[in-house]
Short mmCIF file of C-alpha atoms in Angstrom, two decimals:
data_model
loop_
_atom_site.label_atom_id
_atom_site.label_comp_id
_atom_site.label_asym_id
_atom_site.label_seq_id
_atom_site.Cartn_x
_atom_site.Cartn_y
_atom_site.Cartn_z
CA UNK S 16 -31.54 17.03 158.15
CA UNK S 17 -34.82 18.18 158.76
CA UNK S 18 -36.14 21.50 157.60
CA UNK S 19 -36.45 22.88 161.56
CA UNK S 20 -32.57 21.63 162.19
CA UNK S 21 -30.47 24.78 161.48
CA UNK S 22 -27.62 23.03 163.52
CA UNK S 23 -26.36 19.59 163.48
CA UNK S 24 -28.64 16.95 165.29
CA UNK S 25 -25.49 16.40 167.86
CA UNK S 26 -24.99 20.25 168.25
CA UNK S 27 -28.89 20.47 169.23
CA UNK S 28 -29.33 22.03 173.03
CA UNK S 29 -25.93 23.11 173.06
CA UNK S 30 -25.16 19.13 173.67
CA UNK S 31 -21.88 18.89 172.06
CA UNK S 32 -20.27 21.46 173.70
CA UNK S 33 -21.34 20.78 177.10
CA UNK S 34 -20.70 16.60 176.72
CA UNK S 35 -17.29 17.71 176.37
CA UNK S 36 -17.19 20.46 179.54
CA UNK S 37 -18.56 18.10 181.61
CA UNK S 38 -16.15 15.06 180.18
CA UNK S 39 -13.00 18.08 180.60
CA UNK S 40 -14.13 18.85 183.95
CA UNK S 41 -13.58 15.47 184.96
CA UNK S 42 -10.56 14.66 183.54
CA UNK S 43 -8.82 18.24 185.29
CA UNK S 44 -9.99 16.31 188.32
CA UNK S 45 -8.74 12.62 187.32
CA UNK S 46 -5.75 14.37 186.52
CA UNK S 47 -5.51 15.97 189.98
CA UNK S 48 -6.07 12.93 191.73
CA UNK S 49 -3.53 10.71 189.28
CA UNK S 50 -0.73 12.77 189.63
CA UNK S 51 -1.21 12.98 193.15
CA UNK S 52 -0.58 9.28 193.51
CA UNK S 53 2.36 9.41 191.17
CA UNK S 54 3.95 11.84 188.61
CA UNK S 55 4.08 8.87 186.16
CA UNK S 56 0.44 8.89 185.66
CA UNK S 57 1.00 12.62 184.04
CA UNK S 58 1.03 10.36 180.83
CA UNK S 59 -1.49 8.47 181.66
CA UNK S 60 -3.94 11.89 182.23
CA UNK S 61 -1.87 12.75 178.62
CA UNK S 62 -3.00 10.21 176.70
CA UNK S 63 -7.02 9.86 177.76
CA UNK S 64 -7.69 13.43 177.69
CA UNK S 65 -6.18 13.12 174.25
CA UNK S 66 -8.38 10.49 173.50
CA UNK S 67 -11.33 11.56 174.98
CA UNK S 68 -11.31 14.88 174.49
CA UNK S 69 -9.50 14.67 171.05
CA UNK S 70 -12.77 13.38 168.62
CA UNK S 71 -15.46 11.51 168.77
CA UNK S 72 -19.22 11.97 166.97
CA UNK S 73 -21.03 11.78 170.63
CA UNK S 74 -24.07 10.11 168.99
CA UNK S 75 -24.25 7.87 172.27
CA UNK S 76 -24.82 11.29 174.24
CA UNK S 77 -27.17 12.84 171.67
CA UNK S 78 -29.30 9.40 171.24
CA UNK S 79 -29.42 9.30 175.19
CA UNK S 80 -30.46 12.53 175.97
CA UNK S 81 -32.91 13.01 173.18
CA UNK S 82 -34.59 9.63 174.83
CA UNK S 83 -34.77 11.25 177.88
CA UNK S 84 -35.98 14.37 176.45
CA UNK S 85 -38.63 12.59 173.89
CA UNK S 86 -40.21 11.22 176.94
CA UNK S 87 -40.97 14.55 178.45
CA UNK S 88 -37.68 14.72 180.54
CA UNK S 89 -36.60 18.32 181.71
CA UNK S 90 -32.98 19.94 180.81
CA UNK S 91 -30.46 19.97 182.84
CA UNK S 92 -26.53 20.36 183.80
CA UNK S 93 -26.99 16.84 185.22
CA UNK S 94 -28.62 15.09 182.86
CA UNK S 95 -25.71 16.09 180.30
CA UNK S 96 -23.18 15.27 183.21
CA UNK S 97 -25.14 11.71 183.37
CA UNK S 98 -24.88 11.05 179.74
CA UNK S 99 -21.66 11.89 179.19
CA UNK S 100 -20.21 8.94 181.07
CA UNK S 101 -21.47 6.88 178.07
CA UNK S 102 -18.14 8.54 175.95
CA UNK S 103 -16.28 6.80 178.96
CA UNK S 104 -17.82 3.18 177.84
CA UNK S 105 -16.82 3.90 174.12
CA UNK S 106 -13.44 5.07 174.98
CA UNK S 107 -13.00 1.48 176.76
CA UNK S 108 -14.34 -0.12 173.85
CA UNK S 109 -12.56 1.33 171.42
CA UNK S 110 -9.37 1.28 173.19
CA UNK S 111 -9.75 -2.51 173.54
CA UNK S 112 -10.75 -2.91 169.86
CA UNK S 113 -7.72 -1.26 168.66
CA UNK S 114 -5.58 -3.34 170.32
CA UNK S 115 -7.66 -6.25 169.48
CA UNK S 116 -7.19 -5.47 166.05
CA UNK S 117 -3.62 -4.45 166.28
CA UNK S 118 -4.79 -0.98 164.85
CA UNK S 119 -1.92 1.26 164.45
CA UNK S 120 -4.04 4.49 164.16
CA UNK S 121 -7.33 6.09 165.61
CA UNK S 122 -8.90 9.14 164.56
CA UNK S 123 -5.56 9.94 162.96
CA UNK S 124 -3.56 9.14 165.84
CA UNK S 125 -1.56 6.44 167.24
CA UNK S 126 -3.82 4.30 168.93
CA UNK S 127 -3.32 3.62 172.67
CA UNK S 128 -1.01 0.87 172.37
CA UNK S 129 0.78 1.98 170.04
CA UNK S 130 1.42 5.39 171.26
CA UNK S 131 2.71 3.65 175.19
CA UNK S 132 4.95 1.64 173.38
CA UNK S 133 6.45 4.48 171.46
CA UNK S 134 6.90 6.07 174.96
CA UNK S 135 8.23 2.74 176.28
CA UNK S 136 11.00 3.04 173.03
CA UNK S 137 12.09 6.62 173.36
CA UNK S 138 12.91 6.34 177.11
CA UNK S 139 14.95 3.42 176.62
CA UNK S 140 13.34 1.19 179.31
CA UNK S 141 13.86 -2.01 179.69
CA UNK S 142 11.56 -4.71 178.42
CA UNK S 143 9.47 -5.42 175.28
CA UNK S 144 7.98 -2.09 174.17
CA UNK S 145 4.49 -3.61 172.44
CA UNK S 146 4.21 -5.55 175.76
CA UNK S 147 4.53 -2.81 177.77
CA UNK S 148 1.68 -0.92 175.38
CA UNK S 149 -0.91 -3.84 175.14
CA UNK S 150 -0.49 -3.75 179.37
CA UNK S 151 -1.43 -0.14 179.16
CA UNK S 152 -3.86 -0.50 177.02
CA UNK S 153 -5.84 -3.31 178.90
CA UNK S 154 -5.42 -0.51 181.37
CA UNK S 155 -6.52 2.28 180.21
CA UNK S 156 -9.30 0.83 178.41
CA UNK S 157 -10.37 -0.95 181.95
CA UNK S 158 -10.43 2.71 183.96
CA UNK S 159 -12.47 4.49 181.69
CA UNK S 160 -15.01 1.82 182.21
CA UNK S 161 -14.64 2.27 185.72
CA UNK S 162 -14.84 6.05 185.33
CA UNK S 163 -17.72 5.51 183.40
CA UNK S 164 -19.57 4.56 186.49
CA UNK S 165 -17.96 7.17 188.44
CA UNK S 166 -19.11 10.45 186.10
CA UNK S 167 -22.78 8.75 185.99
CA UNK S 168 -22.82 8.55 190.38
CA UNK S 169 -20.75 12.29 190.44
CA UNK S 170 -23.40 13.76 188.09
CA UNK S 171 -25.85 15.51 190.26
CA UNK S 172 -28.34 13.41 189.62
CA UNK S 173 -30.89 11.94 192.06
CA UNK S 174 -29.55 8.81 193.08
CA UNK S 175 -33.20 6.86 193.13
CA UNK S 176 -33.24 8.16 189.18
CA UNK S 177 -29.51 6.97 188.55
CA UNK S 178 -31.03 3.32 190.28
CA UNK S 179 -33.98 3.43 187.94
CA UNK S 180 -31.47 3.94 184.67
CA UNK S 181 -29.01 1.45 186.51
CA UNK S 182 -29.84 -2.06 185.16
CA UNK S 183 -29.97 -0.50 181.45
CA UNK S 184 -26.35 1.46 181.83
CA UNK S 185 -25.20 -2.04 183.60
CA UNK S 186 -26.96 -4.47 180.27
CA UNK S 187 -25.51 -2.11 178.09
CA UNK S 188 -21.77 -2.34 179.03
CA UNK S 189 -22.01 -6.21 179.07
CA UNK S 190 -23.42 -6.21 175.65
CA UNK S 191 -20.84 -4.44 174.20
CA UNK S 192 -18.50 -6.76 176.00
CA UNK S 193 -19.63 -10.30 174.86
CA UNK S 194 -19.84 -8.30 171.34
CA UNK S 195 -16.59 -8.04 171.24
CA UNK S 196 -15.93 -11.36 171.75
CA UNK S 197 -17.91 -13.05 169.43
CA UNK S 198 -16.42 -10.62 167.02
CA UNK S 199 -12.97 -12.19 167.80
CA UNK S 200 -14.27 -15.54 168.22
CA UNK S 201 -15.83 -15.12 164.55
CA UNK S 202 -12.35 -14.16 163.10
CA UNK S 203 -10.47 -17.03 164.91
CA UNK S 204 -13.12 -19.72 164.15
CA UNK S 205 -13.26 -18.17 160.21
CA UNK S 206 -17.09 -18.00 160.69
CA UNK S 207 -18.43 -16.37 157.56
CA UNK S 208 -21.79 -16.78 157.12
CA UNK S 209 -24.01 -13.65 157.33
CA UNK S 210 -26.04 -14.55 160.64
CA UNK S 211 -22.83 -14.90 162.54
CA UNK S 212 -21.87 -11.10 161.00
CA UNK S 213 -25.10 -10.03 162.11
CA UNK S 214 -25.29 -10.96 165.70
CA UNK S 215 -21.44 -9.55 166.22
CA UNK S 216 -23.02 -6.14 164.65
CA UNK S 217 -25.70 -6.31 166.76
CA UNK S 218 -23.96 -6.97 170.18
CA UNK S 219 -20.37 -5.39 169.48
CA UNK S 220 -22.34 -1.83 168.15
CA UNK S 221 -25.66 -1.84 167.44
CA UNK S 222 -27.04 -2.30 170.48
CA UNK S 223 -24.60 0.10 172.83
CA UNK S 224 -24.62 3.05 170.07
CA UNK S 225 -28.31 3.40 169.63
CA UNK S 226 -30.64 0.87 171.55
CA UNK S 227 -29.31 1.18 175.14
CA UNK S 228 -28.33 5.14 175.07
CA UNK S 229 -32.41 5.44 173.83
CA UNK S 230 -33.07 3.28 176.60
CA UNK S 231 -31.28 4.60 179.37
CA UNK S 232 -32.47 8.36 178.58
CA UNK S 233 -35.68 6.80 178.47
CA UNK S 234 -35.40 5.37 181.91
CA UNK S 235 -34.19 8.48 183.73
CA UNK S 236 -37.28 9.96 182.39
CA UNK S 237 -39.21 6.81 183.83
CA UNK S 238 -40.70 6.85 180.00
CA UNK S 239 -43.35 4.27 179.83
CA UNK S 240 -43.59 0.69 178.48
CA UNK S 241 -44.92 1.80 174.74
CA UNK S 242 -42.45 4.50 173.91
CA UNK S 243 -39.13 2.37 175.49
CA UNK S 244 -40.92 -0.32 173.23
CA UNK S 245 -40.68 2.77 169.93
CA UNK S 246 -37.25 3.20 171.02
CA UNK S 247 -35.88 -0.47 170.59
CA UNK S 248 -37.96 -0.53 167.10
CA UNK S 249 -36.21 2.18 165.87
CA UNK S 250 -32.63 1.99 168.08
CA UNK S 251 -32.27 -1.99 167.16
CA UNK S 252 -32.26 -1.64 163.34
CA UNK S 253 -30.98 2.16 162.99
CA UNK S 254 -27.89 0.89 165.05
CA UNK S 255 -27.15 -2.04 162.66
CA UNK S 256 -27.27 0.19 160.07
CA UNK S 257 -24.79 2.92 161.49
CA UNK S 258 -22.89 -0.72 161.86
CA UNK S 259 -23.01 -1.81 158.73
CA UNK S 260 -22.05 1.97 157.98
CA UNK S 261 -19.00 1.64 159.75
CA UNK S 262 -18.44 -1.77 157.67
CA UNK S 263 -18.16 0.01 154.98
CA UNK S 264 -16.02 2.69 155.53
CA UNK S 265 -13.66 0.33 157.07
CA UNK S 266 -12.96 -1.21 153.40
CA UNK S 267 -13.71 1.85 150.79
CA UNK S 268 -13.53 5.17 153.30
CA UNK S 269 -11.06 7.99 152.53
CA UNK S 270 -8.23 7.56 154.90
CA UNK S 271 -8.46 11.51 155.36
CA UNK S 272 -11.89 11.15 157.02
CA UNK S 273 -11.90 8.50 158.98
CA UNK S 274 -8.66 8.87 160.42
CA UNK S 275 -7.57 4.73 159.59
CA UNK S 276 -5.24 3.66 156.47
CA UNK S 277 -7.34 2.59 153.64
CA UNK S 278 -8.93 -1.62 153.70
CA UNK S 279 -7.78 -1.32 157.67
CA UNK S 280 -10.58 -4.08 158.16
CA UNK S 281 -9.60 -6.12 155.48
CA UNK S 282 -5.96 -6.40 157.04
CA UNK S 283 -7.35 -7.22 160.50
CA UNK S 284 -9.45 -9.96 159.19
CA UNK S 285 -12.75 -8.65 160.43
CA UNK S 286 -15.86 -10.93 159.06
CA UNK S 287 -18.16 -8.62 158.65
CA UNK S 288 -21.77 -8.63 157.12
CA UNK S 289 -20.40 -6.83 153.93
CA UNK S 290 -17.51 -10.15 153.59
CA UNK S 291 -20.18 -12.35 154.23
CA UNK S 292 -22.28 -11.50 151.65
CA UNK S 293 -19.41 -11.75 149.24
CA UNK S 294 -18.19 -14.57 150.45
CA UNK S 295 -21.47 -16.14 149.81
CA UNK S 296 -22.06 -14.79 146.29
CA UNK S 297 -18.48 -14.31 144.70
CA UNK S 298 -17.19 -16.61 142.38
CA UNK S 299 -14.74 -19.91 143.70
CA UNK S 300 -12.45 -18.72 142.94
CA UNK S 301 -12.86 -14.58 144.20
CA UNK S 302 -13.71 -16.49 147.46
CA UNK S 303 -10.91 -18.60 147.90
CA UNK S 304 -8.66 -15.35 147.20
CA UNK S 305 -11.07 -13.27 149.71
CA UNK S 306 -10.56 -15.73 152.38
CA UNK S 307 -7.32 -16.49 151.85
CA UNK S 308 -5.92 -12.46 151.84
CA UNK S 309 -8.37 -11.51 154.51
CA UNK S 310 -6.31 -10.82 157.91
CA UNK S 311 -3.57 -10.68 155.82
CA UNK S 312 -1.28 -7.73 158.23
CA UNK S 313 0.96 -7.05 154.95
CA UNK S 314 -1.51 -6.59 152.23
CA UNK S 315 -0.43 -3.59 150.15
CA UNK S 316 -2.49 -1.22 148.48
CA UNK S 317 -2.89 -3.36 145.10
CA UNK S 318 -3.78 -6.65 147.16
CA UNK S 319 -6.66 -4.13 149.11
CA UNK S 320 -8.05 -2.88 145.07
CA UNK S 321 -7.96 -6.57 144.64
CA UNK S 322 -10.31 -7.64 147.22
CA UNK S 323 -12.53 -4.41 147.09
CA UNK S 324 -13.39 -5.40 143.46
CA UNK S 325 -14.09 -8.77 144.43
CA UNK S 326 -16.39 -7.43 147.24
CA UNK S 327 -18.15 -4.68 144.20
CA UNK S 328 -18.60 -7.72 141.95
CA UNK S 329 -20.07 -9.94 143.93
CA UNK S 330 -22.68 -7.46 144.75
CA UNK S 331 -21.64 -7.26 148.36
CA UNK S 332 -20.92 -3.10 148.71
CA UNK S 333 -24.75 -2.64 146.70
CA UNK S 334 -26.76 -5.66 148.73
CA UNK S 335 -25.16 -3.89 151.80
CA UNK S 336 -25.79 -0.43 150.99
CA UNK S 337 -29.78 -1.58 149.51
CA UNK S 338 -29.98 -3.36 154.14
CA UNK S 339 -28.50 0.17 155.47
CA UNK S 340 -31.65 2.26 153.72
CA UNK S 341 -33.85 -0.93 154.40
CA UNK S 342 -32.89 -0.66 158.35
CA UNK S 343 -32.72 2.62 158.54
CA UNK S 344 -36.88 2.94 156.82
CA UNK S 345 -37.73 0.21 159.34
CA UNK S 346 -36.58 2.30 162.18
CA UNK S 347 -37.80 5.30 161.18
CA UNK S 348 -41.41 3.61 160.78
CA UNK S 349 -40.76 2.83 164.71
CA UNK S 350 -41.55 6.78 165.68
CA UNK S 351 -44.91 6.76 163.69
CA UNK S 352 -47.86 7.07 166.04
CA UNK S 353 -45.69 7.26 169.15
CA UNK S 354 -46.60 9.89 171.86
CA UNK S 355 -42.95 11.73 171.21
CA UNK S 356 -41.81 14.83 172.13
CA UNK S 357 -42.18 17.09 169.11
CA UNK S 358 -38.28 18.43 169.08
CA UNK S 359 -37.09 14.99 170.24
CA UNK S 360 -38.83 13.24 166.72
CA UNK S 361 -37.86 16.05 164.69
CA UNK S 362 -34.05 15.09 166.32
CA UNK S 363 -33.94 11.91 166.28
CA UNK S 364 -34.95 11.43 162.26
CA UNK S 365 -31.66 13.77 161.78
CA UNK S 366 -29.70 11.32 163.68
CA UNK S 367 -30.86 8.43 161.36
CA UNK S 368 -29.39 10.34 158.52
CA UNK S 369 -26.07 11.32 160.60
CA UNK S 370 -25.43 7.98 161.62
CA UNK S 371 -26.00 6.11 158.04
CA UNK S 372 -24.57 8.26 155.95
CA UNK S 373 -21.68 9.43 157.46
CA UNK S 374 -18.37 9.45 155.81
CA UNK S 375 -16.02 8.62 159.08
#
């Protein structure tokens, strides 16, 4: 961090702490309403505050609102309230992934379908219990979208300004979307090639964890054309690398900070930019064994040291690490010259470092 950061660059303005009032303050009222309708959405209320509430880095929040401040925008209550609502698009997302992935854990819990079809088992209904938690995942992950939209319209803010931001919030959430499925189109089709694990980065992260929350602050501030132009230089690459980051972690992180067993990515078969590139420059025979183990739901922890060394060998983890620091200069570079709020630069440079060298 930067010399003038004495707090972390998500902790800045207080905007940690009041991302996650404002995100609690809606769920006591979701909760109201829910059970209202039906005691059996108690669990329902259980489970997303959980989620919600229970972790999360809110680096969508903090890029947002330093966008909206680095353009000259003015603090407020509402603002936060407004920015907030993007933790309700990630919670969708990541529900979704999880179950995409057939991820047992999250943040060192059961994941959402995993922890309804525990319920389903314990209370002895009838039925298939995974059905019944993939249905309440698809769910779940569908209202916060939908509550997504309603925290951004209940946040105090002027509705012409919430119209301005509108087509950004709107672009954003069907990024992430076709993301998503061109990451599971990837692993069905066995596409390996390191384009293909580019533009899945790109669309499935990238864009929606950096680019877009830039943007959007940016338009609630009505920033002009040159610095929303800054803001894709340096949100487009900075969010491949948090990405790529994330690619990473998913194959060497400590289980113990990142709250998923150890290779989790390797077992769900994800092609990502770091198997690409060792795919492409491992030996025949490392990438016949790569391909063939990857997706693999029952490799062990031997079969996972396996196919990390092959990845190390190849030169995959290094070439990998040497286009996170690449990315990450190139974005940086983007704020040079840029009429910028002086705390918002100082700010967003920390958030380059939090987001590509993070260790969950």
């Amino acid at each position: 961090m930067t010399a003038s950061a004495p707090v972390p660059p998500v902790d800045r303005a207080g905007l940690r702490r009041r991302v996650d009032n404002s995100l609690a303050r809606f769920l006591v009222r979701q909760r109201a309403w829910m059970t209202g309708v039906d005691d059996g959405l108690a669990t329902v209320a259980d489970a997303l505050e959980a989620f919600v509430l229970g972790g999360g880095k809110r680096l969508r929040p903090a890029f947002g609102y330093w966008g909206y401040r680095g353009a000259g925008g003015l603090d407020s209550d509402e603002i936060v309230s407004g920015l907030a609502a993007l933790e309700f698009v990630q919670a969708s997302a990541l529900i979704h992934d999880d179950l995409m992935d057939r991820s047992d854990t999250r943040r060192g819990e059961p994941s959402i379908h995993r922890r309804f079809a525990a319920q389903h088992r314990a209370a002895g209904w009838g039925g298939e219990p995974d059905g019944f938690g993939e249905s309440s995942a698809i769910l779940l992950g569908d209202l916060c979208l939908v509550w997504s939209d309603e925290l951004l319209h209940d946040s105090g803010l002027d509705p012409i300004v919430v119209s301005r931001a509108r087509p950004v919030f709107d672009e954003m959430r069907a990024e992430v979307t076709i993301g998503q499925y061109l990451d599971v189109l990837a692993q069905a089709t066995r596409d390996a090639s390191v384009d293909r694990a580019s533009k899945v980065a790109r669309y499935k992260s990238a864009k929606y964890t950096v680019e877009r929350p830039l943007l959007f602050g940016a338009a609630l501030a009505d920033a002009p054309a040159e610095l929303r132009a800054a803001y894709s230089g340096y949100g487009l690459p900075l969010g491949e690398a948090f990405q790529l980051r994330d690619d990473v972690l998913g194959v060497f992180g400590d289980p113990g900070q990142t709250g998923k067993p150890a290779g989790d990515d390797l077992r769900e078969g994800k092609r990502t930019y770091l198997v690409a590139a060792a795919l492409e420059a491992t030996t025949p025979a490392g990438r016949e064994l790569l391909d063939r183990r990857l997706g693999d739901p029952g490799l062990d922890r031997a079969g996972i040291e396996v196919l990390r060394e092959i990845i190390t060998s190849s030169g995959a983890l290094d070439r990998t690490e040497r286009r996170i620091a690449t990315l990450t200069d190139t974005a940086l570079a983007a704020l040079v010259g840029v009429d910028l709020e002086a705390e918002a630069r100082e700010v967003l440079v920390d958030l380059a470092v939090v987001a590509t060298r993070r260790k969950d």
